[in-house]
mmCIF file of C-alpha atoms in Angstrom:
data_model
loop_
_atom_site.group_PDB
_atom_site.id
_atom_site.type_symbol
_atom_site.label_atom_id
_atom_site.label_comp_id
_atom_site.label_asym_id
_atom_site.label_seq_id
_atom_site.Cartn_x
_atom_site.Cartn_y
_atom_site.Cartn_z
ATOM 1 C CA MET A 1 -38.769 64.603 32.140
ATOM 2 C CA PHE A 2 -36.011 62.071 32.676
ATOM 3 C CA VAL A 3 -37.077 61.498 36.316
ATOM 4 C CA SER A 4 -40.654 60.772 35.274
ATOM 5 C CA GLN A 5 -39.455 57.972 33.014
ATOM 6 C CA LEU A 6 -37.506 56.242 35.780
ATOM 7 C CA VAL A 7 -39.915 53.648 37.131
ATOM 8 C CA SER A 8 -37.833 52.068 39.831
ATOM 9 C CA SER A 9 -34.257 51.557 40.807
ATOM 10 C CA SER A 10 -32.230 49.596 43.341
ATOM 11 C CA ASP A 11 -28.615 48.447 43.877
ATOM 12 C CA SER A 12 -29.018 45.465 41.562
ATOM 13 C CA ASP A 13 -32.151 46.098 39.421
ATOM 14 C CA PHE A 14 -33.569 49.036 37.498
ATOM 15 C CA SER A 15 -35.663 49.611 34.351
ATOM 16 C CA PHE A 16 -35.598 52.474 31.891
ATOM 17 C CA ASN A 17 -38.563 53.213 29.583
ATOM 18 C CA ARG A 18 -39.054 55.612 26.740
ATOM 19 C CA LYS A 19 -41.350 55.867 23.748
ATOM 20 C CA SER A 20 -40.011 54.771 20.405
ATOM 21 C CA PRO A 21 -41.494 55.463 16.980
ATOM 22 C CA TYR A 22 -40.085 52.206 15.665
ATOM 23 C CA LYS A 23 -42.106 49.047 15.916
ATOM 24 C CA GLY A 24 -40.475 45.918 17.201
ATOM 25 C CA VAL A 25 -37.640 47.801 18.903
ATOM 26 C CA VAL A 26 -37.049 46.873 22.522
ATOM 27 C CA THR A 27 -37.645 49.925 24.702
ATOM 28 C CA SER A 28 -37.240 48.463 28.171
ATOM 29 C CA ARG A 29 -34.095 47.095 29.761
ATOM 30 C CA GLN A 30 -33.678 45.373 33.068
ATOM 31 C CA TRP A 31 -30.321 45.031 34.761
ATOM 32 C CA ALA A 32 -29.910 42.020 37.050
ATOM 33 C CA GLY A 33 -26.208 41.957 37.813
ATOM 34 C CA PRO A 34 -23.086 41.654 35.668
ATOM 35 C CA SER A 35 -23.870 38.194 34.301
ATOM 36 C CA SER A 36 -27.353 38.773 32.880
ATOM 37 C CA TYR A 37 -29.055 41.096 30.394
ATOM 38 C CA LYS A 38 -32.825 41.034 29.933
ATOM 39 C CA SER A 39 -35.084 42.723 27.419
ATOM 40 C CA SER A 40 -38.756 43.453 27.726
ATOM 41 C CA CYS A 41 -39.605 40.435 25.602
ATOM 42 C CA GLY A 42 -38.074 38.162 28.249
ATOM 43 C CA SER A 43 -34.954 37.100 26.385
ATOM 44 C CA SER A 44 -31.641 37.071 28.223
ATOM 45 C CA LEU A 45 -28.001 37.165 27.233
ATOM 46 C CA SER A 46 -25.215 35.899 29.458
ATOM 47 C CA ILE A 47 -22.222 38.217 29.845
ATOM 48 C CA ASN A 48 -19.067 36.607 31.211
ATOM 49 C CA PRO A 49 -15.882 38.668 31.009
ATOM 50 C CA ILE A 50 -13.699 35.644 31.819
ATOM 51 C CA MET A 51 -12.960 33.201 28.971
ATOM 52 C CA THR A 52 -13.762 29.680 30.100
ATOM 53 C CA ASP A 53 -11.869 26.474 29.331
ATOM 54 C CA SER A 54 -14.556 25.614 26.786
ATOM 55 C CA ASP A 55 -14.113 28.986 25.054
ATOM 56 C CA CYS A 56 -10.348 28.432 24.776
ATOM 57 C CA ARG A 57 -10.946 24.968 23.344
ATOM 58 C CA MET A 58 -13.306 26.341 20.711
ATOM 59 C CA LEU A 59 -10.516 28.559 19.353
ATOM 60 C CA LEU A 60 -8.624 25.481 18.148
ATOM 61 C CA GLN A 61 -11.596 23.254 17.366
ATOM 62 C CA PRO A 62 -11.937 24.309 13.674
ATOM 63 C CA LEU A 63 -8.266 23.497 13.046
ATOM 64 C CA TRP A 64 -8.515 20.181 14.863
ATOM 65 C CA THR A 65 -11.707 19.305 12.956
ATOM 66 C CA VAL A 66 -9.865 19.852 9.669
ATOM 67 C CA LEU A 67 -7.036 17.589 10.826
ATOM 68 C CA LEU A 68 -9.519 14.921 11.925
ATOM 69 C CA GLY A 69 -10.804 14.942 8.359
ATOM 70 C CA HIS A 70 -7.403 13.444 7.465
ATOM 71 C CA SER A 71 -7.451 10.937 10.316
ATOM 72 C CA SER A 72 -6.644 8.052 7.979
ATOM 73 C CA LEU A 73 -3.329 9.701 7.167
ATOM 74 C CA MET A 74 -2.635 10.537 10.811
ATOM 75 C CA HIS A 75 -3.320 6.908 11.768
ATOM 76 C CA SER A 76 -0.852 5.691 9.143
ATOM 77 C CA PRO A 77 2.405 4.162 10.447
ATOM 78 C CA VAL A 78 4.390 6.275 7.981
ATOM 79 C CA PHE A 79 2.805 9.587 9.025
ATOM 80 C CA PRO A 80 5.483 10.534 11.621
ATOM 81 C CA VAL A 81 8.273 10.128 9.045
ATOM 82 C CA LEU A 82 6.386 11.994 6.305
ATOM 83 C CA PHE A 83 5.430 14.748 8.741
ATOM 84 C CA SER A 84 8.954 15.125 10.107
ATOM 85 C CA LEU A 85 10.589 15.233 6.676
ATOM 86 C CA SER A 86 7.974 17.585 5.240
ATOM 87 C CA VAL A 87 8.274 20.072 8.095
ATOM 88 C CA TYR A 88 12.074 19.844 8.094
ATOM 89 C CA LEU A 89 12.514 20.424 4.366
ATOM 90 C CA SER A 90 9.885 23.185 4.400
ATOM 91 C CA CYS A 91 11.812 24.980 7.146
ATOM 92 C CA CYS A 92 15.094 24.545 5.262
ATOM 93 C CA ALA A 93 13.775 25.802 1.919
ATOM 94 C CA PRO A 94 13.741 29.586 2.695
ATOM 95 C CA PHE A 95 17.309 29.452 3.999
ATOM 96 C CA LEU A 96 18.457 27.497 0.959
ATOM 97 C CA LEU A 97 17.025 30.306 -1.146
ATOM 98 C CA LEU A 98 19.002 32.809 0.928
ATOM 99 C CA ASP A 99 22.126 30.712 0.332
ATOM 100 C CA LEU A 100 21.580 31.005 -3.415
ATOM 101 C CA LEU A 101 20.995 34.760 -3.210
ATOM 102 C CA SER A 102 23.840 35.507 -0.794
ATOM 103 C CA SER A 103 26.495 34.415 -3.284
ATOM 104 C CA ARG A 104 25.235 36.998 -5.797
ATOM 105 C CA TRP A 105 23.587 39.703 -3.706
ATOM 106 C CA ALA A 106 25.509 41.689 -1.064
ATOM 107 C CA PRO A 107 22.402 42.878 0.887
ATOM 108 C CA VAL A 108 21.668 39.228 1.731
ATOM 109 C CA ARG A 109 25.288 38.248 2.338
ATOM 110 C CA ARG A 110 25.695 40.883 5.039
ATOM 111 C CA TYR A 111 23.331 38.875 7.257
ATOM 112 C CA LYS A 112 25.483 35.747 7.082
ATOM 113 C CA LEU A 113 27.205 34.885 10.344
ATOM 114 C CA GLN A 114 30.262 33.769 8.364
ATOM 115 C CA PRO A 115 30.217 35.964 5.239
ATOM 116 C CA ARG A 116 33.203 34.256 3.632
ATOM 117 C CA SER A 117 31.591 30.835 3.726
ATOM 118 C CA SER A 118 29.343 29.433 1.028
ATOM 119 C CA VAL A 119 27.124 26.401 0.623
ATOM 120 C CA SER A 120 28.185 23.963 -2.094
ATOM 121 C CA TRP A 121 25.931 21.571 -3.943
ATOM 122 C CA ALA A 122 28.152 18.729 -2.725
ATOM 123 C CA SER A 123 27.359 19.616 0.909
ATOM 124 C CA VAL A 124 23.653 19.887 0.080
ATOM 125 C CA ARG A 125 23.642 16.402 -1.457
ATOM 126 C CA SER A 126 25.650 14.971 1.438
ATOM 127 C CA CYS A 127 23.314 16.422 4.077
ATOM 128 C CA LEU A 128 20.185 15.301 2.232
ATOM 129 C CA ALA A 129 21.594 11.791 1.801
ATOM 130 C CA VAL A 130 22.358 11.436 5.520
ATOM 131 C CA THR A 131 18.928 12.775 6.512
ATOM 132 C CA LEU A 132 17.011 10.481 4.152
ATOM 133 C CA TYR A 133 19.132 7.477 5.119
ATOM 134 C CA ASN A 134 18.473 7.955 8.840
ATOM 135 C CA HIS A 135 14.743 8.461 8.324
ATOM 136 C CA VAL A 136 14.154 5.555 5.968
ATOM 137 C CA VAL A 137 16.512 2.948 7.419
ATOM 138 C CA PHE A 138 16.139 3.647 11.144
ATOM 139 C CA ILE A 139 13.311 6.016 12.041
ATOM 140 C CA LEU A 140 10.678 4.434 9.777
ATOM 141 C CA PRO A 141 10.993 0.886 11.240
ATOM 142 C CA LEU A 142 10.842 2.298 14.776
ATOM 143 C CA THR A 143 7.734 4.353 14.038
ATOM 144 C CA VAL A 144 6.025 1.307 12.500
ATOM 145 C CA MET A 145 6.850 -0.712 15.612
ATOM 146 C CA HIS A 146 5.556 2.099 17.824
ATOM 147 C CA TRP A 147 2.382 2.304 15.723
ATOM 148 C CA TYR A 148 1.831 -1.434 16.187
ATOM 149 C CA LEU A 149 2.451 -1.435 19.951
ATOM 150 C CA ARG A 150 0.650 1.837 20.729
ATOM 151 C CA PRO A 151 -2.118 2.683 18.239
ATOM 152 C CA VAL A 152 -2.817 6.375 17.666
ATOM 153 C CA HIS A 153 -5.775 7.818 19.568
ATOM 154 C CA LEU A 154 -7.333 11.017 18.224
ATOM 155 C CA PRO A 155 -9.882 12.655 20.569
ATOM 156 C CA GLN A 156 -12.764 14.606 19.083
ATOM 157 C CA GLU A 157 -12.172 17.743 21.125
ATOM 158 C CA ALA A 158 -9.270 20.134 20.639
ATOM 159 C CA PRO A 159 -7.165 21.234 23.614
ATOM 160 C CA PRO A 160 -7.654 24.696 25.165
ATOM 161 C CA LEU A 161 -5.343 27.252 23.571
ATOM 162 C CA ALA A 162 -3.802 28.302 26.888
ATOM 163 C CA ARG A 163 -2.955 24.708 27.791
ATOM 164 C CA LEU A 164 -1.454 24.046 24.351
ATOM 165 C CA LEU A 165 0.819 27.098 24.554
ATOM 166 C CA ALA A 166 1.899 26.300 28.121
ATOM 167 C CA GLN A 167 2.687 22.671 27.323
ATOM 168 C CA VAL A 168 4.627 23.580 24.171
ATOM 169 C CA LEU A 169 6.777 25.950 26.244
ATOM 170 C CA VAL A 170 7.347 23.295 28.922
ATOM 171 C CA CYS A 171 8.258 20.746 26.219
ATOM 172 C CA LEU A 172 10.803 23.174 24.756
ATOM 173 C CA LEU A 173 12.351 23.818 28.164
ATOM 174 C CA LEU A 174 12.600 20.101 28.955
ATOM 175 C CA PHE A 175 13.992 19.253 25.516
ATOM 176 C CA ASP A 176 16.511 22.064 25.902
ATOM 177 C CA PHE A 177 17.707 20.580 29.211
ATOM 178 C CA GLN A 178 17.857 17.016 27.858
ATOM 179 C CA SER A 179 19.783 18.123 24.780
ATOM 180 C CA PHE A 180 22.157 20.221 26.884
ATOM 181 C CA ILE A 181 23.125 17.227 29.051
ATOM 182 C CA TRP A 182 23.455 14.935 26.021
ATOM 183 C CA HIS A 183 25.493 17.504 24.103
ATOM 184 C CA LEU A 184 27.786 18.331 27.014
ATOM 185 C CA LEU A 185 28.565 14.656 27.632
ATOM 186 C CA HIS A 186 29.302 14.025 23.948
ATOM 187 C CA HIS A 187 31.843 16.846 23.965
ATOM 188 C CA ARG A 188 33.447 16.135 27.327
ATOM 189 C CA VAL A 189 33.862 12.390 26.772
ATOM 190 C CA PRO A 190 36.248 11.911 23.799
ATOM 191 C CA TRP A 191 34.977 8.403 22.986
ATOM 192 C CA LEU A 192 31.390 9.645 22.702
ATOM 193 C CA TYR A 193 32.444 12.586 20.549
ATOM 194 C CA CYS A 194 34.573 10.547 18.143
ATOM 195 C CA ASN A 195 32.053 7.749 17.708
ATOM 196 C CA PHE A 196 28.715 9.563 17.792
ATOM 197 C CA HIS A 197 28.884 13.357 17.547
ATOM 198 C CA LYS A 198 31.872 14.165 15.353
ATOM 199 C CA LEU A 199 29.866 13.724 12.137
ATOM 200 C CA HIS A 200 27.628 16.655 13.079
ATOM 201 C CA HIS A 201 30.708 18.886 13.328
ATOM 202 C CA THR A 202 31.861 18.096 9.810
ATOM 203 C CA PHE A 203 30.872 21.640 8.862
ATOM 204 C CA SER A 204 32.293 24.478 10.970
ATOM 205 C CA SER A 205 30.093 26.870 8.990
ATOM 206 C CA THR A 206 26.485 25.913 9.493
ATOM 207 C CA SER A 207 23.639 25.942 6.986
ATOM 208 C CA SER A 208 20.038 24.824 7.296
ATOM 209 C CA LEU A 209 20.582 21.290 5.983
ATOM 210 C CA THR A 210 23.420 20.641 8.450
ATOM 211 C CA THR A 211 20.720 20.523 11.160
ATOM 212 C CA GLU A 212 20.188 16.787 10.688
ATOM 213 C CA HIS A 213 23.625 15.944 9.337
ATOM 214 C CA SER A 214 24.324 13.574 12.221
ATOM 215 C CA GLY A 215 24.832 9.909 12.988
ATOM 216 C CA VAL A 216 22.170 7.361 13.792
ATOM 217 C CA TRP A 217 22.716 7.475 17.562
ATOM 218 C CA GLU A 218 22.404 11.261 17.703
ATOM 219 C CA THR A 219 19.337 11.307 15.449
ATOM 220 C CA LEU A 220 17.569 8.631 17.489
ATOM 221 C CA SER A 221 18.554 10.144 20.840
ATOM 222 C CA LEU A 222 17.229 13.609 20.046
ATOM 223 C CA GLY A 223 14.192 12.087 18.350
ATOM 224 C CA PHE A 224 13.515 10.069 21.511
ATOM 225 C CA PHE A 225 13.691 13.211 23.664
ATOM 226 C CA SER A 226 11.312 15.117 21.395
ATOM 227 C CA ALA A 227 8.810 12.231 21.281
ATOM 228 C CA MET A 228 8.868 11.230 24.957
ATOM 229 C CA THR A 229 8.613 14.718 26.444
ATOM 230 C CA PRO A 230 5.042 15.479 25.242
ATOM 231 C CA PHE A 231 4.059 11.852 25.929
ATOM 232 C CA LEU A 232 5.151 12.069 29.574
ATOM 233 C CA LEU A 233 3.288 15.364 29.942
ATOM 234 C CA GLY A 234 0.113 13.782 28.562
ATOM 235 C CA CYS A 235 -0.154 16.286 25.728
ATOM 236 C CA HIS A 236 -3.018 16.320 23.236
ATOM 237 C CA PRO A 237 -2.042 15.098 19.719
ATOM 238 C CA LEU A 238 -2.467 18.642 18.399
ATOM 239 C CA THR A 239 -0.075 19.902 21.074
ATOM 240 C CA GLU A 240 2.438 17.244 20.025
ATOM 241 C CA LEU A 241 2.217 18.329 16.384
ATOM 242 C CA VAL A 242 2.660 22.005 17.287
ATOM 243 C CA PHE A 243 5.648 21.156 19.486
ATOM 244 C CA PHE A 244 7.266 19.116 16.702
ATOM 245 C CA VAL A 245 6.816 21.980 14.226
ATOM 246 C CA VAL A 246 8.211 24.569 16.641
ATOM 247 C CA ASN A 247 11.085 22.299 17.690
ATOM 248 C CA ILE A 248 12.122 21.511 14.121
ATOM 249 C CA SER A 249 11.827 25.130 12.967
ATOM 250 C CA LEU A 250 13.924 26.424 15.893
ATOM 251 C CA SER A 251 16.538 23.741 15.301
ATOM 252 C CA VAL A 252 16.786 24.670 11.621
ATOM 253 C CA GLU A 253 17.041 28.352 12.537
ATOM 254 C CA ASP A 254 19.894 27.457 14.926
ATOM 255 C CA HIS A 255 21.865 26.048 11.999
ATOM 256 C CA CYS A 256 20.736 28.450 9.260
ATOM 257 C CA GLY A 257 23.911 30.538 9.348
ATOM 258 C CA TYR A 258 22.073 33.898 9.263
ATOM 259 C CA ASP A 259 21.487 36.603 11.844
ATOM 260 C CA LEU A 260 18.274 38.084 10.455
ATOM 261 C CA PRO A 261 16.366 41.050 11.924
ATOM 262 C CA TRP A 262 13.454 38.767 12.869
ATOM 263 C CA SER A 263 15.582 35.947 14.305
ATOM 264 C CA SER A 264 14.260 34.372 17.511
ATOM 265 C CA HIS A 265 17.126 35.582 19.700
ATOM 266 C CA ARG A 266 16.208 39.156 18.756
ATOM 267 C CA LEU A 267 12.566 38.641 19.739
ATOM 268 C CA VAL A 268 13.232 37.105 23.171
ATOM 269 C CA PRO A 269 14.499 39.762 25.618
ATOM 270 C CA LEU A 270 17.326 39.739 28.174
ATOM 271 C CA GLY A 271 19.503 37.347 26.212
ATOM 272 C CA LEU A 272 17.457 34.373 27.399
ATOM 273 C CA TYR A 273 17.508 32.756 23.963
ATOM 274 C CA GLY A 274 20.685 31.943 22.045
ATOM 275 C CA GLY A 275 19.531 31.312 18.503
ATOM 276 C CA ALA A 276 21.656 31.110 15.360
ATOM 277 C CA ARG A 277 24.521 33.289 16.638
ATOM 278 C CA HIS A 278 24.752 31.189 19.783
ATOM 279 C CA HIS A 279 24.939 27.881 17.914
ATOM 280 C CA ASP A 280 27.196 29.162 15.150
ATOM 281 C CA LEU A 281 29.812 29.968 17.814
ATOM 282 C CA HIS A 282 29.484 26.412 19.089
ATOM 283 C CA HIS A 283 30.357 25.026 15.661
ATOM 284 C CA LEU A 284 33.291 27.444 15.412
ATOM 285 C CA LYS A 285 34.785 26.864 18.873
ATOM 286 C CA SER A 286 33.239 23.496 19.815
ATOM 287 C CA ASN A 287 33.732 24.073 23.572
ATOM 288 C CA CYS A 288 30.797 26.345 24.403
ATOM 289 C CA ASN A 289 27.057 26.921 23.954
ATOM 290 C CA TYR A 290 25.836 23.348 24.360
ATOM 291 C CA ALA A 291 22.147 24.127 24.905
ATOM 292 C CA PRO A 292 20.226 24.254 21.615
ATOM 293 C CA TYR A 293 17.863 27.109 22.443
ATOM 294 C CA PHE A 294 17.965 28.902 25.779
ATOM 295 C CA THR A 295 21.055 30.276 27.484
ATOM 296 C CA HIS A 296 20.413 29.617 31.195
ATOM 297 C CA TRP A 297 22.024 26.165 31.337
ATOM 298 C CA ASP A 298 25.216 27.399 29.677
ATOM 299 C CA ARG A 299 25.288 30.346 32.079
ATOM 300 C CA LEU A 300 25.029 28.019 35.067
ATOM 301 C CA ALA A 301 27.662 25.635 33.663
ATOM 302 C CA GLY A 302 30.036 28.448 32.713
ATOM 303 C CA THR A 303 29.996 27.394 29.051
ATOM 304 C CA LEU A 304 28.175 30.392 27.602
ATOM 305 C CA CYS A 305 30.006 32.254 24.867
ATOM 306 C CA THR A 306 28.797 35.435 23.174
ATOM 307 C CA GLN A 307 29.960 37.268 20.072
ATOM 308 C CA GLU A 308 31.907 39.712 22.230
ATOM 309 C CA ASP A 309 33.938 37.019 24.055
#
């Protein structure tokens, strides 16, 4: 019975027919290779198991379209400062809540890297004052000048997801290297440390708001690295925004003062990422762990220090 229904077959084309009691239901299929599907009514459907560059771009297009709806804000000369401050304070807020809870609740305090330390309101005000001062007095005029000299261009198409993720990773690796060199020099050269970096080491016990408790030169230097790296790579504006968010959030986590079960250094295998424990030791000892994120540069330079050392 089955053989009688098989009309013809070959290596690349066959048809299969059977009677169906339902009207309008396709009862004949033709196979013409892995990239085409045909029905008896002549319609065809393309089957491509490999996701194209256009498909990857479409994954981010809805998000980018929403952001383009606020293009007037993104074209504003004050947008970089508002964006930076908003992301920074948003990343700090959960850790500030943990600081409040840790003084009253032992289950939270046991995750503190320095359990005997506490965050005072005086330190919170001091850190906020330094951050706002640097952004308003120095970063804002520079961003306005940059906006005037190089107007913002927002393309209509979003970047492919794979390219965005790859470029964000490359930006992080390059920023990590740039910061490592800058940091190492400002510790090895006493004049640079005393005049530019010492302010950041005011607190030997870190907390989220100590992330940007630094002088003008340090703030502008690291800000220059984070802005120029995606520019030199020719990144899409959406890629730049994602990199800024990731970079700020990782920097805040570095200074948060907590070793949480979901901390980044626990998610990255083989000890390739330092995280909060890595940077907390730097603030304690001041002569090790100069790279902000990854550990390979400190390994090569012989400046890596772990909790067991």
